[in-house]
PDB file of C-alpha atoms in Angstrom:
ATOM      1  CA  UNK K   1       0.197  -0.030   0.022  1.00 89.00           C
ATOM      2  CA  UNK K   2       1.463   3.597  -1.227  1.00 95.00           C
ATOM      3  CA  UNK K   3       1.765   6.326   1.405  1.00 95.00           C
ATOM      4  CA  UNK K   4      -0.874   7.870  -0.869  1.00 95.00           C
ATOM      5  CA  UNK K   5      -3.454   5.719  -0.709  1.00 97.00           C
ATOM      6  CA  UNK K   6      -2.982   4.996   3.300  1.00 95.00           C
ATOM      7  CA  UNK K   7      -3.077   8.508   3.728  1.00 96.00           C
ATOM      8  CA  UNK K   8      -6.377   8.128   1.696  1.00 97.00           C
ATOM      9  CA  UNK K   9      -8.065   5.351   2.912  1.00 96.00           C
ATOM     10  CA  UNK K  10      -7.499   7.117   6.631  1.00 94.00           C
ATOM     11  CA  UNK K  11      -8.716   9.784   5.753  1.00 95.00           C
ATOM     12  CA  UNK K  12     -12.251   8.505   4.106  1.00 96.00           C
ATOM     13  CA  UNK K  13     -12.837   6.526   7.502  1.00 93.00           C
ATOM     14  CA  UNK K  14     -12.231   9.455   9.539  1.00 93.00           C
ATOM     15  CA  UNK K  15     -14.811  11.483   7.605  1.00 94.00           C
ATOM     16  CA  UNK K  16     -17.386   8.281   7.781  1.00 93.00           C
ATOM     17  CA  UNK K  17     -17.164   6.778   4.472  1.00 95.00           C
ATOM     18  CA  UNK K  18     -15.340   3.450   5.170  1.00 92.00           C
ATOM     19  CA  UNK K  19     -16.651   0.885   7.904  1.00 88.00           C
ATOM     20  CA  UNK K  20     -14.720   0.587  11.452  1.00 87.00           C
ATOM     21  CA  UNK K  21     -12.566  -2.480  10.522  1.00 87.00           C
ATOM     22  CA  UNK K  22      -8.604  -2.187  10.249  1.00 91.00           C
ATOM     23  CA  UNK K  23      -7.633   0.073   7.047  1.00 92.00           C
ATOM     24  CA  UNK K  24      -5.125  -3.000   6.234  1.00 93.00           C
ATOM     25  CA  UNK K  25      -8.345  -5.385   6.560  1.00 93.00           C
ATOM     26  CA  UNK K  26     -10.589  -3.315   4.021  1.00 93.00           C
ATOM     27  CA  UNK K  27      -7.442  -2.847   1.440  1.00 94.00           C
ATOM     28  CA  UNK K  28      -6.848  -6.996   1.805  1.00 95.00           C
ATOM     29  CA  UNK K  29     -10.753  -7.409   0.839  1.00 94.00           C
ATOM     30  CA  UNK K  30     -10.439  -4.856  -1.978  1.00 95.00           C
ATOM     31  CA  UNK K  31      -7.123  -6.436  -3.032  1.00 96.00           C
ATOM     32  CA  UNK K  32      -9.484  -9.577  -3.997  1.00 96.00           C
ATOM     33  CA  UNK K  33     -11.142  -7.860  -7.154  1.00 97.00           C
ATOM     34  CA  UNK K  34      -7.869  -7.693  -8.662  1.00 97.00           C
ATOM     35  CA  UNK K  35      -7.094 -11.332  -7.768  1.00 96.00           C
ATOM     36  CA  UNK K  36     -10.264 -12.101  -9.236  1.00 95.00           C
ATOM     37  CA  UNK K  37      -9.855 -10.117 -12.438  1.00 97.00           C
ATOM     38  CA  UNK K  38      -6.826 -12.025 -12.787  1.00 95.00           C
ATOM     39  CA  UNK K  39      -8.568 -15.720 -12.857  1.00 94.00           C
ATOM     40  CA  UNK K  40     -10.855 -13.890 -15.357  1.00 94.00           C
ATOM     41  CA  UNK K  41      -9.180 -11.327 -17.225  1.00 93.00           C
ATOM     42  CA  UNK K  42      -6.006 -10.880 -19.540  1.00 90.00           C
ATOM     43  CA  UNK K  43      -3.512  -8.288 -18.151  1.00 95.00           C
ATOM     44  CA  UNK K  44      -4.282  -4.629 -16.419  1.00 96.00           C
ATOM     45  CA  UNK K  45      -8.030  -3.923 -17.743  1.00 97.00           C
ATOM     46  CA  UNK K  46      -7.841  -1.051 -20.129  1.00 97.00           C
ATOM     47  CA  UNK K  47     -10.527   0.692 -18.239  1.00 98.00           C
ATOM     48  CA  UNK K  48     -12.564   0.134 -15.012  1.00 98.00           C
ATOM     49  CA  UNK K  49     -15.556   1.991 -13.333  1.00 98.00           C
ATOM     50  CA  UNK K  50     -15.986   1.295  -9.258  1.00 98.00           C
ATOM     51  CA  UNK K  51     -20.144   1.370  -9.487  1.00 98.00           C
ATOM     52  CA  UNK K  52     -20.976   3.057  -6.412  1.00 96.00           C
ATOM     53  CA  UNK K  53     -17.537   3.492  -4.944  1.00 95.00           C
ATOM     54  CA  UNK K  54     -18.225   5.492  -1.510  1.00 92.00           C
ATOM     55  CA  UNK K  55     -15.353   6.096   0.475  1.00 94.00           C
ATOM     56  CA  UNK K  56     -12.946   4.800  -2.654  1.00 96.00           C
ATOM     57  CA  UNK K  57     -13.300   0.706  -2.191  1.00 96.00           C
ATOM     58  CA  UNK K  58     -12.254  -0.875  -4.004  1.00 97.00           C
ATOM     59  CA  UNK K  59     -11.749   2.268  -6.672  1.00 98.00           C
ATOM     60  CA  UNK K  60      -8.799   3.989  -5.148  1.00 98.00           C
ATOM     61  CA  UNK K  61      -7.161   0.179  -3.812  1.00 98.00           C
ATOM     62  CA  UNK K  62      -7.268  -0.989  -7.218  1.00 98.00           C
ATOM     63  CA  UNK K  63      -6.201   2.598  -8.363  1.00 98.00           C
ATOM     64  CA  UNK K  64      -3.037   2.164  -6.315  1.00 97.00           C
ATOM     65  CA  UNK K  65      -2.107  -1.386  -7.816  1.00 96.00           C
ATOM     66  CA  UNK K  66      -3.488  -0.918 -11.667  1.00 97.00           C
ATOM     67  CA  UNK K  67      -2.042   2.779 -11.942  1.00 96.00           C
ATOM     68  CA  UNK K  68      -4.313   2.422 -14.965  1.00 96.00           C
ATOM     69  CA  UNK K  69      -7.839   4.539 -15.924  1.00 97.00           C
ATOM     70  CA  UNK K  70     -10.580   4.091 -13.209  1.00 98.00           C
ATOM     71  CA  UNK K  71     -13.796   5.807 -12.790  1.00 98.00           C
ATOM     72  CA  UNK K  72     -15.527   6.372  -9.654  1.00 98.00           C
ATOM     73  CA  UNK K  73     -19.689   6.649  -9.875  1.00 98.00           C
ATOM     74  CA  UNK K  74     -21.432   7.808  -6.200  1.00 97.00           C
ATOM     75  CA  UNK K  75     -24.510   9.425  -6.335  1.00 97.00           C
ATOM     76  CA  UNK K  76     -23.574  11.008  -2.887  1.00 96.00           C
ATOM     77  CA  UNK K  77     -22.182  14.737  -3.446  1.00 97.00           C
ATOM     78  CA  UNK K  78     -19.796  14.861  -0.407  1.00 96.00           C
ATOM     79  CA  UNK K  79     -18.632  11.091  -1.043  1.00 97.00           C
ATOM     80  CA  UNK K  80     -16.990  12.255  -4.771  1.00 98.00           C
ATOM     81  CA  UNK K  81     -15.683  15.342  -3.574  1.00 97.00           C
ATOM     82  CA  UNK K  82     -13.584  13.599  -1.275  1.00 97.00           C
ATOM     83  CA  UNK K  83     -12.425  11.260  -4.817  1.00 98.00           C
ATOM     84  CA  UNK K  84     -11.688  14.584  -6.262  1.00 98.00           C
ATOM     85  CA  UNK K  85      -9.991  16.022  -3.434  1.00 97.00           C
ATOM     86  CA  UNK K  86      -7.558  12.924  -2.849  1.00 97.00           C
ATOM     87  CA  UNK K  87      -6.742  12.193  -6.426  1.00 97.00           C
ATOM     88  CA  UNK K  88      -5.861  16.225  -6.651  1.00 96.00           C
ATOM     89  CA  UNK K  89      -2.684  15.315  -4.492  1.00 96.00           C
ATOM     90  CA  UNK K  90       0.530  15.701  -5.597  1.00 92.00           C
ATOM     91  CA  UNK K  91       1.529  11.790  -4.758  1.00 93.00           C
ATOM     92  CA  UNK K  92      -1.774  10.657  -6.028  1.00 95.00           C
ATOM     93  CA  UNK K  93      -2.196   8.152  -9.403  1.00 95.00           C
ATOM     94  CA  UNK K  94      -2.714  10.174 -12.781  1.00 91.00           C
ATOM     95  CA  UNK K  95      -5.557   7.842 -14.378  1.00 94.00           C
ATOM     96  CA  UNK K  96      -8.494   8.642 -11.564  1.00 97.00           C
ATOM     97  CA  UNK K  97     -11.540  10.039 -12.734  1.00 97.00           C
ATOM     98  CA  UNK K  98     -14.561  10.765 -10.558  1.00 98.00           C
ATOM     99  CA  UNK K  99     -18.617  10.806 -11.487  1.00 97.00           C
ATOM    100  CA  UNK K 100     -21.377  12.343  -9.068  1.00 98.00           C
ATOM    101  CA  UNK K 101     -24.611  10.826  -9.991  1.00 97.00           C
ATOM    102  CA  UNK K 102     -27.026   7.961 -10.135  1.00 97.00           C
ATOM    103  CA  UNK K 103     -26.132   4.771 -12.207  1.00 97.00           C
ATOM    104  CA  UNK K 104     -29.511   4.375 -14.055  1.00 96.00           C
ATOM    105  CA  UNK K 105     -28.261   8.141 -15.507  1.00 96.00           C
ATOM    106  CA  UNK K 106     -24.710   8.174 -15.706  1.00 97.00           C
ATOM    107  CA  UNK K 107     -24.973   4.455 -18.063  1.00 95.00           C
ATOM    108  CA  UNK K 108     -27.555   6.386 -20.909  1.00 93.00           C
ATOM    109  CA  UNK K 109     -24.376   9.140 -21.309  1.00 95.00           C
ATOM    110  CA  UNK K 110     -22.846   8.197 -24.477  1.00 94.00           C
ATOM    111  CA  UNK K 111     -19.188   8.761 -22.939  1.00 94.00           C
ATOM    112  CA  UNK K 112     -20.044   5.764 -20.920  1.00 95.00           C
ATOM    113  CA  UNK K 113     -21.875   3.688 -22.962  1.00 94.00           C
ATOM    114  CA  UNK K 114     -20.248   0.339 -23.441  1.00 96.00           C
ATOM    115  CA  UNK K 115     -17.237   1.968 -22.087  1.00 96.00           C
ATOM    116  CA  UNK K 116     -15.354  -0.637 -19.448  1.00 98.00           C
ATOM    117  CA  UNK K 117     -13.891  -3.600 -19.285  1.00 98.00           C
ATOM    118  CA  UNK K 118     -14.055  -4.190 -15.968  1.00 98.00           C
ATOM    119  CA  UNK K 119     -16.989  -2.765 -13.764  1.00 98.00           C
ATOM    120  CA  UNK K 120     -16.475  -4.018  -9.739  1.00 98.00           C
ATOM    121  CA  UNK K 121     -19.337  -3.461  -7.180  1.00 97.00           C
ATOM    122  CA  UNK K 122     -18.531  -3.961  -3.313  1.00 94.00           C
ATOM    123  CA  UNK K 123     -21.677  -2.790  -1.620  1.00 89.00           C
ATOM    124  CA  UNK K 124     -23.625  -1.167  -4.418  1.00 93.00           C
ATOM    125  CA  UNK K 125     -27.471  -3.028  -4.452  1.00 93.00           C
ATOM    126  CA  UNK K 126     -28.818  -6.357  -4.638  1.00 94.00           C
ATOM    127  CA  UNK K 127     -27.778  -8.883  -7.377  1.00 96.00           C
ATOM    128  CA  UNK K 128     -30.513  -7.814  -9.696  1.00 97.00           C
ATOM    129  CA  UNK K 129     -29.912  -4.016  -9.240  1.00 97.00           C
ATOM    130  CA  UNK K 130     -25.845  -4.621  -9.838  1.00 97.00           C
ATOM    131  CA  UNK K 131     -26.596  -6.322 -13.237  1.00 98.00           C
ATOM    132  CA  UNK K 132     -29.070  -3.869 -14.481  1.00 98.00           C
ATOM    133  CA  UNK K 133     -27.177  -1.008 -13.616  1.00 97.00           C
ATOM    134  CA  UNK K 134     -23.737  -2.924 -14.533  1.00 98.00           C
ATOM    135  CA  UNK K 135     -25.009  -4.123 -17.843  1.00 98.00           C
ATOM    136  CA  UNK K 136     -24.690  -0.780 -19.761  1.00 96.00           C
ATOM    137  CA  UNK K 137     -21.815   0.556 -18.674  1.00 98.00           C
ATOM    138  CA  UNK K 138     -19.667  -2.895 -19.800  1.00 98.00           C
ATOM    139  CA  UNK K 139     -18.212  -3.582 -23.464  1.00 98.00           C
ATOM    140  CA  UNK K 140     -18.906  -6.982 -25.136  1.00 98.00           C
ATOM    141  CA  UNK K 141     -16.649  -9.961 -23.493  1.00 97.00           C
ATOM    142  CA  UNK K 142     -16.538  -7.207 -20.619  1.00 98.00           C
ATOM    143  CA  UNK K 143     -16.276  -8.268 -16.432  1.00 98.00           C
ATOM    144  CA  UNK K 144     -18.525  -7.442 -13.615  1.00 98.00           C
ATOM    145  CA  UNK K 145     -17.040  -8.700 -10.464  1.00 98.00           C
ATOM    146  CA  UNK K 146     -18.811  -8.633  -7.169  1.00 97.00           C
ATOM    147  CA  UNK K 147     -18.513  -9.333  -3.684  1.00 95.00           C
ATOM    148  CA  UNK K 148     -20.560 -11.798  -2.298  1.00 93.00           C
ATOM    149  CA  UNK K 149     -21.467 -12.727   1.091  1.00 90.00           C
ATOM    150  CA  UNK K 150     -19.446 -16.166   2.308  1.00 85.00           C
ATOM    151  CA  UNK K 151     -21.426 -18.435   2.222  1.00 78.00           C
ATOM    152  CA  UNK K 152     -22.860 -20.141  -1.347  1.00 66.00           C
ATOM    153  CA  UNK K 153     -24.646 -17.338  -3.559  1.00 65.00           C
ATOM    154  CA  UNK K 154     -25.251 -18.681  -6.783  1.00 69.00           C
ATOM    155  CA  UNK K 155     -28.781 -19.040  -6.453  1.00 82.00           C
ATOM    156  CA  UNK K 156     -29.108 -15.002  -6.133  1.00 91.00           C
ATOM    157  CA  UNK K 157     -28.075 -14.838  -9.696  1.00 94.00           C
ATOM    158  CA  UNK K 158     -30.810 -15.912 -11.855  1.00 96.00           C
ATOM    159  CA  UNK K 159     -29.739 -17.161 -15.212  1.00 96.00           C
ATOM    160  CA  UNK K 160     -32.403 -16.086 -17.478  1.00 97.00           C
ATOM    161  CA  UNK K 161     -32.043 -12.735 -15.466  1.00 97.00           C
ATOM    162  CA  UNK K 162     -29.005 -12.155 -16.853  1.00 98.00           C
ATOM    163  CA  UNK K 163     -29.183 -13.021 -20.155  1.00 98.00           C
ATOM    164  CA  UNK K 164     -31.908 -10.554 -20.751  1.00 97.00           C
ATOM    165  CA  UNK K 165     -29.130  -7.889 -19.483  1.00 98.00           C
ATOM    166  CA  UNK K 166     -26.873  -9.851 -21.981  1.00 98.00           C
ATOM    167  CA  UNK K 167     -24.790 -11.093 -19.118  1.00 98.00           C
ATOM    168  CA  UNK K 168     -23.623 -14.761 -18.022  1.00 98.00           C
ATOM    169  CA  UNK K 169     -22.346 -15.644 -14.909  1.00 96.00           C
ATOM    170  CA  UNK K 170     -18.952 -17.298 -14.634  1.00 96.00           C
ATOM    171  CA  UNK K 171     -18.849 -18.003 -11.062  1.00 93.00           C
ATOM    172  CA  UNK K 172     -17.661 -17.640  -7.838  1.00 92.00           C
ATOM    173  CA  UNK K 173     -14.252 -17.266  -6.984  1.00 92.00           C
ATOM    174  CA  UNK K 174     -12.484 -17.150  -3.660  1.00 88.00           C
ATOM    175  CA  UNK K 175      -8.975 -15.196  -2.908  1.00 85.00           C
ATOM    176  CA  UNK K 176      -9.241 -12.844   0.120  1.00 85.00           C
ATOM    177  CA  UNK K 177     -13.360 -13.001   0.217  1.00 89.00           C
ATOM    178  CA  UNK K 178     -15.618 -14.031  -2.390  1.00 94.00           C
ATOM    179  CA  UNK K 179     -16.152 -12.708  -5.341  1.00 95.00           C
ATOM    180  CA  UNK K 180     -18.497 -13.364  -8.251  1.00 95.00           C
ATOM    181  CA  UNK K 181     -17.621 -12.964 -12.023  1.00 97.00           C
ATOM    182  CA  UNK K 182     -20.089 -12.153 -14.860  1.00 98.00           C
ATOM    183  CA  UNK K 183     -19.208 -11.265 -18.382  1.00 98.00           C
ATOM    184  CA  UNK K 184     -21.423  -9.717 -20.820  1.00 98.00           C
ATOM    185  CA  UNK K 185     -21.682 -11.518 -23.988  1.00 98.00           C
ATOM    186  CA  UNK K 186     -24.213  -9.704 -25.883  1.00 98.00           C
ATOM    187  CA  UNK K 187     -25.740  -6.068 -26.577  1.00 96.00           C
ATOM    188  CA  UNK K 188     -27.768  -4.880 -23.638  1.00 96.00           C
ATOM    189  CA  UNK K 189     -31.495  -3.865 -24.560  1.00 96.00           C
ATOM    190  CA  UNK K 190     -32.086  -0.524 -25.307  1.00 95.00           C
ATOM    191  CA  UNK K 191     -35.023  -0.637 -21.950  1.00 96.00           C
ATOM    192  CA  UNK K 192     -32.136  -1.684 -19.561  1.00 97.00           C
ATOM    193  CA  UNK K 193     -31.102   0.167 -17.140  1.00 97.00           C
ATOM    194  CA  UNK K 194     -34.858   1.362 -16.565  1.00 96.00           C
ATOM    195  CA  UNK K 195     -35.792   4.590 -14.892  1.00 96.00           C
ATOM    196  CA  UNK K 196     -33.693   5.856 -11.850  1.00 94.00           C
ATOM    197  CA  UNK K 197     -35.168   4.321  -9.213  1.00 94.00           C
ATOM    198  CA  UNK K 198     -37.185   0.922 -10.744  1.00 97.00           C
ATOM    199  CA  UNK K 199     -34.330  -1.595 -10.892  1.00 96.00           C
ATOM    200  CA  UNK K 200     -34.673  -1.490  -7.025  1.00 94.00           C
ATOM    201  CA  UNK K 201     -38.502  -1.274  -7.024  1.00 96.00           C
ATOM    202  CA  UNK K 202     -39.343  -3.956  -9.829  1.00 96.00           C
ATOM    203  CA  UNK K 203     -35.812  -6.024  -9.664  1.00 96.00           C
ATOM    204  CA  UNK K 204     -35.363  -8.415 -12.727  1.00 95.00           C
ATOM    205  CA  UNK K 205     -35.157 -11.302 -10.639  1.00 95.00           C
TER     206      UNK K 205
END
């Protein structure tokens, strides 16, 4: 962990954006996203989106590890203001971007349409909402990696629901924790993601 990242995560927790667990524990869990990617992807991802970045985990951690383009998206301005602040520090990596907005809205922006090789989600939403919101951000052959509970979770990811979004489940990968990998194999239908709030109120599965 670089000095920049250690300082950023300490500040994030001090401002209440991270949980009370030791920073080292949260860093190790975030490393698991990179390890899960290594099992399904090739090399360093060319573009990554952290969906619901919050206090910057795993986005800041992956940025520090890979030093490749990572976009951090969150709907709460106070959190994105913090992320922008730490990316302006003199010793910060140069490839970080921060967006304030709801995923359902940002996914409709042509700049981000099918733009990402990897999308990660730590505590964003239930599976159906994560899948629907992530689907349009992913390019064909792109990968969604989601942090999962300790127990077996295959029943949380309905194959028919994923198929409607152009996605398929690659299975559970165990590293520092459990991670689900989902691949985009077909274009996402134009109707998805639905309007802001609808994926949560009327989940596909």
